[in-house]
Short mmCIF file of C-alpha atoms in Angstrom, two decimals:
data_model
loop_
_atom_site.label_atom_id
_atom_site.label_comp_id
_atom_site.label_asym_id
_atom_site.label_seq_id
_atom_site.Cartn_x
_atom_site.Cartn_y
_atom_site.Cartn_z
CA MET A 1 -0.58 0.08 -0.09
CA PRO A 2 1.58 2.78 -0.83
CA ARG A 3 2.01 5.98 2.08
CA ILE A 4 0.15 8.39 1.65
CA LEU A 5 1.79 10.49 4.77
CA PRO A 6 5.09 12.00 4.85
CA ASP A 7 7.23 9.86 6.51
CA LEU A 8 8.05 12.38 9.79
CA ARG A 9 9.95 8.97 11.60
CA PRO A 10 13.05 11.33 13.76
CA GLU A 11 15.78 9.06 11.69
CA THR A 12 14.06 10.35 8.50
CA MET A 13 14.19 14.76 9.21
CA LYS A 14 17.41 15.30 8.04
CA PRO A 15 16.69 18.64 6.06
CA ASP A 16 19.13 18.86 3.03
CA VAL A 17 21.17 21.77 4.05
CA ARG A 18 22.86 22.37 0.79
CA ARG A 19 19.22 22.42 -1.16
CA TRP A 20 17.84 24.94 1.41
CA THR A 21 20.50 27.16 1.41
CA GLY A 22 20.13 27.63 -2.36
CA ILE A 23 15.94 27.43 -2.45
CA SER A 24 16.11 30.33 -0.40
CA ALA A 25 18.91 31.75 -1.67
CA ILE A 26 16.17 31.43 -5.03
CA ALA A 27 13.60 32.69 -3.22
CA VAL A 28 15.11 36.23 -1.67
CA ALA A 29 16.44 36.81 -5.75
CA VAL A 30 12.73 36.41 -6.70
CA LEU A 31 11.25 38.33 -4.14
CA THR A 32 13.32 41.21 -4.37
CA ILE A 33 12.69 41.39 -7.87
CA ALA A 34 9.09 41.43 -7.11
CA GLU A 35 9.41 44.40 -4.80
CA PHE A 36 11.96 46.12 -7.54
CA LEU A 37 8.93 46.20 -9.71
CA VAL A 38 6.27 47.02 -7.27
CA GLN A 39 8.44 50.38 -6.64
CA THR A 40 9.41 51.39 -9.84
CA THR A 41 6.22 51.17 -10.98
CA THR A 42 3.60 51.88 -8.78
CA ILE A 43 5.68 54.55 -6.72
CA GLY A 44 8.47 56.08 -8.37
CA THR A 45 9.80 59.09 -6.68
CA ARG A 46 8.88 60.32 -4.29
CA PRO A 47 8.66 64.27 -3.22
CA GLU A 48 11.27 66.43 -0.87
CA LEU A 49 10.60 65.84 2.44
CA ASP A 50 10.11 69.75 3.62
CA ASP A 51 7.74 69.67 0.63
CA GLU A 52 3.94 69.19 2.83
CA ALA A 53 1.73 70.87 -0.14
CA ALA A 54 2.98 67.23 -2.33
CA LEU A 55 4.24 64.77 0.51
CA GLY A 56 0.87 64.45 1.95
CA PRO A 57 -1.01 63.73 -1.42
CA PHE A 58 2.10 61.47 -2.43
CA THR A 59 1.77 59.33 0.43
CA ALA A 60 -1.76 58.64 0.14
CA GLU A 61 -1.83 57.53 -4.11
CA THR A 62 0.84 55.34 -3.03
CA ALA A 63 -0.17 53.97 0.36
CA ASP A 64 -1.29 50.38 -1.46
CA ALA A 65 1.65 50.16 -3.58
CA THR A 66 4.03 50.45 0.15
CA LEU A 67 1.81 48.42 2.05
CA THR A 68 2.40 46.31 -0.93
CA VAL A 69 6.08 46.90 -1.27
CA ILE A 70 6.10 45.79 2.86
CA PHE A 71 4.47 43.05 2.56
CA ILE A 72 6.57 41.63 0.52
CA ASP A 73 9.43 42.33 1.53
CA THR A 74 8.21 40.28 4.96
CA PHE A 75 8.57 37.65 3.14
CA LEU A 76 11.86 38.59 1.75
CA MET A 77 12.71 38.83 4.62
CA ALA A 78 11.55 36.15 6.25
CA ALA A 79 13.42 34.04 3.53
CA LEU A 80 16.50 35.69 3.97
CA VAL A 81 17.08 34.30 7.79
CA VAL A 82 16.83 30.73 6.13
CA PHE A 83 18.98 31.83 4.01
CA LEU A 84 21.15 32.75 6.61
CA ALA A 85 20.72 29.58 9.07
CA SER A 86 21.49 27.41 6.25
CA PHE A 87 24.71 28.86 5.52
CA ARG A 88 25.66 29.04 8.88
CA GLN A 89 24.94 25.70 8.78
CA LEU A 90 27.24 24.86 5.67
CA ILE A 91 30.30 26.05 7.25
CA THR A 92 29.92 25.09 10.77
CA HIS A 93 29.50 20.88 9.36
CA THR A 94 32.35 20.90 6.77
CA ARG A 95 35.04 23.96 9.66
CA HIS A 96 33.99 23.10 12.86
CA ASP A 97 36.34 25.40 14.56
CA MET A 98 34.90 28.23 11.95
CA GLN A 99 31.87 28.20 13.89
CA TRP A 100 32.44 31.42 16.12
CA ILE A 101 33.14 33.73 12.99
CA ALA A 102 29.75 31.57 11.31
CA ASP A 103 27.41 32.83 13.72
CA LEU A 104 29.45 36.73 13.84
CA SER A 105 27.65 36.30 10.38
CA PHE A 106 24.83 34.39 11.20
CA GLY A 107 24.31 37.07 14.36
CA ALA A 108 24.74 40.61 12.12
CA GLY A 109 22.03 38.98 9.76
CA LEU A 110 19.94 38.09 11.93
CA VAL A 111 20.08 42.51 13.78
CA PHE A 112 20.14 43.29 10.05
CA VAL A 113 17.08 41.88 9.04
CA ALA A 114 15.75 43.00 12.74
CA VAL A 115 16.61 46.84 11.84
CA THR A 116 14.99 46.21 8.10
CA LEU A 117 11.92 45.29 9.90
CA VAL A 118 11.59 48.06 12.12
CA GLY A 119 12.37 50.26 9.00
CA ASP A 120 9.98 48.88 7.66
CA ALA A 121 7.14 49.30 10.39
CA MET A 122 7.65 53.31 10.05
CA ASP A 123 7.26 53.53 6.12
CA ALA A 124 4.06 51.48 6.91
CA GLY A 125 3.33 53.83 9.19
CA SER A 126 3.38 56.55 7.76
CA ALA A 127 1.05 55.40 4.73
CA LEU A 128 -1.69 53.75 6.77
CA ASP A 129 -1.35 57.65 7.96
CA THR A 130 -3.46 58.81 4.85
CA ILE A 131 -5.85 55.71 5.21
CA GLY A 132 -9.18 57.34 6.01
CA ALA A 133 -7.49 60.12 7.77
CA THR A 134 -6.29 63.62 6.10
CA PRO A 135 -2.44 62.75 5.91
CA ASP A 136 -0.05 64.83 8.49
CA PRO A 137 3.09 65.65 6.81
CA SER A 138 5.32 66.03 9.70
CA ALA A 139 4.63 62.88 11.06
CA ILE A 140 5.35 60.75 7.10
CA ARG A 141 8.44 63.03 7.61
CA ALA A 142 9.76 62.35 10.92
CA LEU A 143 8.79 58.29 10.30
CA THR A 144 10.42 58.50 6.10
CA GLU A 145 13.78 60.07 8.01
CA GLY A 146 13.59 56.98 10.25
CA HIS A 147 13.39 54.74 7.52
CA LEU A 148 15.99 56.22 5.66
CA VAL A 149 18.72 56.02 8.06
CA MET A 150 17.80 52.64 8.87
CA PHE A 151 17.78 51.37 5.83
CA GLY A 152 20.73 53.49 4.68
CA SER A 153 24.13 53.48 7.35
CA ILE A 154 22.54 51.25 9.46
CA GLY A 155 22.29 48.64 7.37
CA CYS A 156 24.99 49.05 5.42
CA VAL A 157 26.97 48.28 8.77
CA LEU A 158 25.52 45.28 9.56
CA THR A 159 25.34 44.28 5.70
CA ALA A 160 29.28 44.55 5.60
CA LEU A 161 29.39 42.94 8.05
CA VAL A 162 28.20 39.76 7.36
CA VAL A 163 29.12 39.60 3.55
CA ALA A 164 33.15 40.17 5.06
CA ALA A 165 33.16 37.61 7.86
CA ALA A 166 31.42 35.16 5.59
CA GLY A 167 33.63 36.23 2.90
CA TYR A 168 36.30 35.04 5.27
CA VAL A 169 34.74 31.30 6.49
CA SER A 170 34.02 31.13 2.15
CA PHE A 171 37.78 30.99 2.25
CA ALA A 172 38.28 29.12 5.11
CA SER A 173 35.86 26.15 4.62
CA GLY A 174 36.01 25.17 0.91
CA ALA A 175 32.78 25.32 1.50
CA LEU A 176 31.79 27.47 -1.87
CA PRO A 177 34.28 28.86 -4.35
CA ARG A 178 36.66 30.86 -3.76
CA TRP A 179 35.83 33.97 -6.37
CA THR A 180 32.32 33.48 -4.53
CA ALA A 181 34.35 35.07 -0.77
CA TRP A 182 35.67 37.58 -3.41
CA VAL A 183 32.34 39.11 -4.36
CA ALA A 184 31.42 38.65 -0.67
CA TRP A 185 34.39 41.38 0.25
CA ALA A 186 34.11 43.32 -2.41
CA CYS A 187 29.25 43.81 -1.02
CA ALA A 188 30.97 44.51 2.45
CA ALA A 189 33.77 47.74 0.40
CA THR A 190 30.35 48.97 -1.53
CA ASN A 191 28.60 48.81 1.58
CA VAL A 192 30.85 50.30 3.45
CA ALA A 193 31.87 53.35 1.24
CA VAL A 194 27.99 53.93 1.43
CA VAL A 195 28.48 54.60 5.36
CA PRO A 196 28.10 58.33 5.35
CA SER A 197 25.29 58.94 3.01
CA MET A 198 23.63 59.47 6.75
CA PHE A 199 25.42 63.36 6.06
CA GLY A 200 23.89 63.49 2.55
CA GLY A 201 20.80 65.03 3.36
CA THR A 202 17.14 62.79 2.07
CA SER A 203 16.29 64.62 -0.92
CA ALA A 204 15.57 60.68 -3.07
CA SER A 205 16.88 62.55 -5.95
CA ALA A 206 20.55 62.86 -4.35
CA PRO A 207 22.69 60.04 -5.61
CA PHE A 208 24.36 59.55 -2.43
CA SER A 209 21.48 60.46 0.31
CA SER A 210 20.85 59.11 3.49
CA GLY A 211 18.65 56.10 1.91
CA GLY A 212 18.23 57.31 -1.15
CA PRO A 213 19.50 55.81 -4.83
CA GLY A 214 23.43 55.21 -4.74
CA VAL A 215 22.19 53.37 -1.34
CA THR A 216 20.25 50.91 -3.36
CA ALA A 217 22.81 50.15 -6.35
CA PHE A 218 25.90 50.39 -3.87
CA ALA A 219 24.60 47.81 -0.82
CA THR A 220 21.50 47.01 -1.25
CA PHE A 221 21.66 44.97 -4.31
CA PRO A 222 25.13 44.17 -4.10
CA PHE A 223 24.18 42.05 -0.57
CA LEU A 224 21.45 40.77 -2.38
CA VAL A 225 23.50 39.17 -5.31
CA TRP A 226 25.60 37.82 -3.11
CA VAL A 227 23.23 36.05 -1.61
CA THR A 228 21.49 35.14 -5.07
CA ILE A 229 25.11 33.75 -6.43
CA ALA A 230 25.43 32.02 -3.16
CA GLY A 231 21.98 30.01 -2.85
CA LEU A 232 23.08 28.99 -6.42
CA VAL A 233 26.35 27.48 -6.72
CA THR A 234 25.11 25.62 -3.26
CA ILE A 235 21.83 23.97 -4.59
CA ARG A 236 24.40 23.06 -7.66
CA GLY A 237 27.20 21.65 -6.48
CA HIS A 238 24.71 19.24 -4.02
CA ALA A 239 25.03 16.73 -6.35
CA HIS A 240 28.48 17.13 -7.01
CA HIS A 241 28.95 16.96 -2.92
CA LEU A 242 26.84 13.88 -3.37
CA ARG A 243 28.97 12.61 -5.58
CA ARG A 244 31.89 12.85 -3.65
CA LEU A 245 29.89 12.24 -0.38
CA GLU A 246 29.35 8.04 -2.33
CA ALA A 247 33.02 8.02 -3.17
CA HIS A 248 34.35 8.84 0.16
CA ARG A 249 31.83 5.98 1.75
CA ALA A 250 33.27 3.51 -1.20
CA ARG A 251 36.90 3.86 -0.64
CA LYS A 252 36.28 3.71 3.16
CA ALA A 253 33.67 0.72 2.54
CA ALA A 254 36.71 -0.69 0.47
CA THR A 255 39.52 -0.23 2.76
CA ALA A 256 37.41 -1.41 6.09
CA ALA A 257 37.12 -5.04 3.49
#
């Protein structure tokens, strides 16, 4: 009789960390693309924060789109947590003595996720302020400015710590190709370079303002590219990893015989 329910015995519940690293990275990539499309096609560039006459109507018109972006970003952050946990396990399984550095990357990643979600909540607050009520430009401005710093300089420091540590353990463990470590370190360098953007004002059109397009291009985008690359390389190497494991078992069995 065929089995209908999944086999939930403890000895069978061994999720493949390589597969989950790849799946979560692909989920991050797909959700990022979806978020970018909603952001660029339905929201556009916000007016200056000191332009109260334009800020309130703009926030009201884009409230639903803003909440949609935050809705997507919530699932993106959940996928990122899965990726960070899977990546940590992948490293510690290969080099147990590298666990503290893998933990450093994982911990910084969790703080990054928390900061991002708080920033999303502030952005959602500015959108909700306009639904069924008269927009308050001063409240919208305060919430937006707080979100910009979290999305910008604070997020960049945490991201740099995540990828710098990840690059080191990629080199040291050999769990990923060495070139992925160089990608991680390049990402760390661009994030550090963007940290001073908090002194660049709040203009949405200025390239290196706080939370401006420069932050997205040189900090957020490279980080998500590294996550996607690391995941794809890992899941692509799954079959190769299984072949190596089978060969090792065969040699061990031959030696024992």
